[in-house]
Amino acid sequence: MFIETERIGPNLIVQIDGELDLETSPLFREKIETKLNQYELIKHLILDLQKVNFIDSSGLGAILGRFRRLSQEGGRVSAVNVSPQVKRIFELSGLLKIIKIYSDRQQALKS
């Protein structure tokens, strides 16, 4: 898995390339936490999932953990470029109730 981050104002965009599963979720968690600690004013975490083809319960848990942290600090998490397979996993897990999905980064940044 490869993770690339970009800060735009109070937004942290995270592009993930690969699977988000038991093996890779600790790296995801560590990378995001490092960036959130580095940039104290992040209020919107935007996950670009265009290159993610699989997420398991560990990956969902890692996303949920970042949601909890940001929501406690008055922030939010959204996802963009979500494949139908990953969207279905979000639906089945209930994540769609707390994480908004946008078609692209620009829509998420405008929200």
mmCIF file of C-alpha atoms in Angstrom:
data_model
loop_
_atom_site.group_PDB
_atom_site.id
_atom_site.type_symbol
_atom_site.label_atom_id
_atom_site.label_comp_id
_atom_site.label_asym_id
_atom_site.label_seq_id
_atom_site.Cartn_x
_atom_site.Cartn_y
_atom_site.Cartn_z
ATOM 1 C CA MET A 1 0.000 0.000 0.000
ATOM 2 C CA PHE A 2 1.139 3.524 -0.804
ATOM 3 C CA ILE A 3 -0.217 6.620 0.977
ATOM 4 C CA GLU A 4 0.195 10.178 -0.247
ATOM 5 C CA THR A 5 -1.034 13.205 1.704
ATOM 6 C CA GLU A 6 -1.705 16.799 0.772
ATOM 7 C CA ARG A 7 -2.815 19.651 3.009
ATOM 8 C CA ILE A 8 -5.087 22.356 1.609
ATOM 9 C CA GLY A 9 -6.001 24.793 4.384
ATOM 10 C CA PRO A 10 -7.938 22.901 7.079
ATOM 11 C CA ASN A 11 -8.257 19.869 4.773
ATOM 12 C CA LEU A 12 -5.995 16.837 4.726
ATOM 13 C CA ILE A 13 -6.349 14.799 1.540
ATOM 14 C CA VAL A 14 -5.113 11.223 1.778
ATOM 15 C CA GLN A 15 -4.740 9.163 -1.383
ATOM 16 C CA ILE A 16 -4.444 5.453 -0.791
ATOM 17 C CA ASP A 17 -3.128 3.060 -3.410
ATOM 18 C CA GLY A 18 -3.723 -0.609 -2.639
ATOM 19 C CA GLU A 19 -5.725 -2.634 -0.149
ATOM 20 C CA LEU A 20 -6.691 -1.345 3.291
ATOM 21 C CA ASP A 21 -6.697 -4.508 5.375
ATOM 22 C CA LEU A 22 -5.243 -6.216 8.450
ATOM 23 C CA GLU A 23 -1.727 -5.966 7.069
ATOM 24 C CA THR A 24 -1.840 -2.333 5.894
ATOM 25 C CA SER A 25 -4.221 -0.609 8.325
ATOM 26 C CA PRO A 26 -1.501 -0.002 10.983
ATOM 27 C CA LEU A 27 0.529 1.954 8.406
ATOM 28 C CA PHE A 28 -2.586 3.921 7.418
ATOM 29 C CA ARG A 29 -3.362 4.704 11.059
ATOM 30 C CA GLU A 30 0.233 5.753 11.819
ATOM 31 C CA LYS A 31 0.569 7.961 8.744
ATOM 32 C CA ILE A 32 -2.734 9.778 9.351
ATOM 33 C CA GLU A 33 -2.101 10.262 13.068
ATOM 34 C CA THR A 34 1.349 11.694 12.318
ATOM 35 C CA LYS A 35 -0.139 14.198 9.875
ATOM 36 C CA LEU A 36 -3.003 15.126 12.210
ATOM 37 C CA ASN A 37 -0.501 15.775 15.000
ATOM 38 C CA GLN A 38 1.736 17.754 12.650
ATOM 39 C CA TYR A 39 -1.109 19.938 11.351
ATOM 40 C CA GLU A 40 -3.189 20.845 14.395
ATOM 41 C CA LEU A 41 -5.864 22.759 12.487
ATOM 42 C CA ILE A 42 -7.106 19.932 10.253
ATOM 43 C CA LYS A 43 -10.911 19.846 10.352
ATOM 44 C CA HIS A 44 -11.657 17.739 7.277
ATOM 45 C CA LEU A 45 -10.009 14.450 6.366
ATOM 46 C CA ILE A 46 -10.695 13.558 2.726
ATOM 47 C CA LEU A 47 -9.919 9.964 1.785
ATOM 48 C CA ASP A 48 -9.305 9.515 -1.942
ATOM 49 C CA LEU A 49 -10.113 5.850 -2.499
ATOM 50 C CA GLN A 50 -9.841 5.741 -6.278
ATOM 51 C CA LYS A 51 -7.021 3.179 -6.164
ATOM 52 C CA VAL A 52 -8.450 1.102 -3.305
ATOM 53 C CA ASN A 53 -10.099 -2.104 -4.436
ATOM 54 C CA PHE A 54 -10.540 -3.829 -1.076
ATOM 55 C CA ILE A 55 -11.180 -2.866 2.544
ATOM 56 C CA ASP A 56 -11.651 -5.365 5.365
ATOM 57 C CA SER A 57 -12.844 -4.860 8.942
ATOM 58 C CA SER A 58 -9.382 -3.713 10.064
ATOM 59 C CA GLY A 59 -9.386 -1.023 7.392
ATOM 60 C CA LEU A 60 -12.904 0.045 8.348
ATOM 61 C CA GLY A 61 -11.787 0.224 11.974
ATOM 62 C CA ALA A 62 -8.826 2.414 11.039
ATOM 63 C CA ILE A 63 -11.125 4.808 9.163
ATOM 64 C CA LEU A 64 -13.604 4.809 12.052
ATOM 65 C CA GLY A 65 -10.805 5.644 14.501
ATOM 66 C CA ARG A 66 -9.805 8.706 12.471
ATOM 67 C CA PHE A 67 -13.485 9.714 12.297
ATOM 68 C CA ARG A 68 -13.773 9.506 16.090
ATOM 69 C CA ARG A 69 -10.681 11.613 16.615
ATOM 70 C CA LEU A 70 -11.720 14.313 14.161
ATOM 71 C CA SER A 71 -15.337 14.426 15.334
ATOM 72 C CA GLN A 72 -14.164 14.943 18.935
ATOM 73 C CA GLU A 73 -12.149 17.908 17.655
ATOM 74 C CA GLY A 74 -15.060 19.344 15.658
ATOM 75 C CA GLY A 75 -13.939 17.875 12.337
ATOM 76 C CA ARG A 76 -15.225 15.337 9.864
ATOM 77 C CA VAL A 77 -14.173 12.638 7.411
ATOM 78 C CA SER A 78 -15.347 12.170 3.841
ATOM 79 C CA ALA A 79 -14.395 9.921 0.945
ATOM 80 C CA VAL A 80 -14.024 10.593 -2.771
ATOM 81 C CA ASN A 81 -13.593 8.511 -5.920
ATOM 82 C CA VAL A 82 -15.120 5.475 -4.222
ATOM 83 C CA SER A 83 -15.543 2.340 -6.341
ATOM 84 C CA PRO A 84 -18.900 0.527 -6.277
ATOM 85 C CA GLN A 85 -17.296 -2.388 -4.388
ATOM 86 C CA VAL A 86 -15.881 -0.168 -1.645
ATOM 87 C CA LYS A 87 -19.108 1.843 -1.447
ATOM 88 C CA ARG A 88 -20.994 -1.404 -0.882
ATOM 89 C CA ILE A 89 -18.628 -2.303 1.973
ATOM 90 C CA PHE A 90 -19.270 1.159 3.478
ATOM 91 C CA GLU A 91 -23.037 0.565 3.168
ATOM 92 C CA LEU A 92 -22.927 -2.869 4.785
ATOM 93 C CA SER A 93 -20.732 -1.651 7.647
ATOM 94 C CA GLY A 94 -22.814 1.448 8.372
ATOM 95 C CA LEU A 95 -19.963 3.859 7.586
ATOM 96 C CA LEU A 96 -22.153 5.699 5.071
ATOM 97 C CA LYS A 97 -24.175 7.005 8.020
ATOM 98 C CA ILE A 98 -21.166 8.959 9.312
ATOM 99 C CA ILE A 99 -18.869 9.451 6.319
ATOM 100 C CA LYS A 100 -20.128 11.440 3.341
ATOM 101 C CA ILE A 101 -19.080 10.313 -0.131
ATOM 102 C CA TYR A 102 -18.364 12.831 -2.884
ATOM 103 C CA SER A 103 -17.623 12.140 -6.530
ATOM 104 C CA ASP A 104 -14.290 13.998 -6.495
ATOM 105 C CA ARG A 105 -11.905 16.101 -4.407
ATOM 106 C CA GLN A 106 -13.304 19.430 -5.582
ATOM 107 C CA GLN A 107 -16.797 18.581 -4.331
ATOM 108 C CA ALA A 108 -15.413 17.483 -0.982
ATOM 109 C CA LEU A 109 -13.317 20.641 -0.653
ATOM 110 C CA LYS A 110 -16.359 22.828 -1.397
ATOM 111 C CA SER A 111 -18.528 21.086 1.198
#
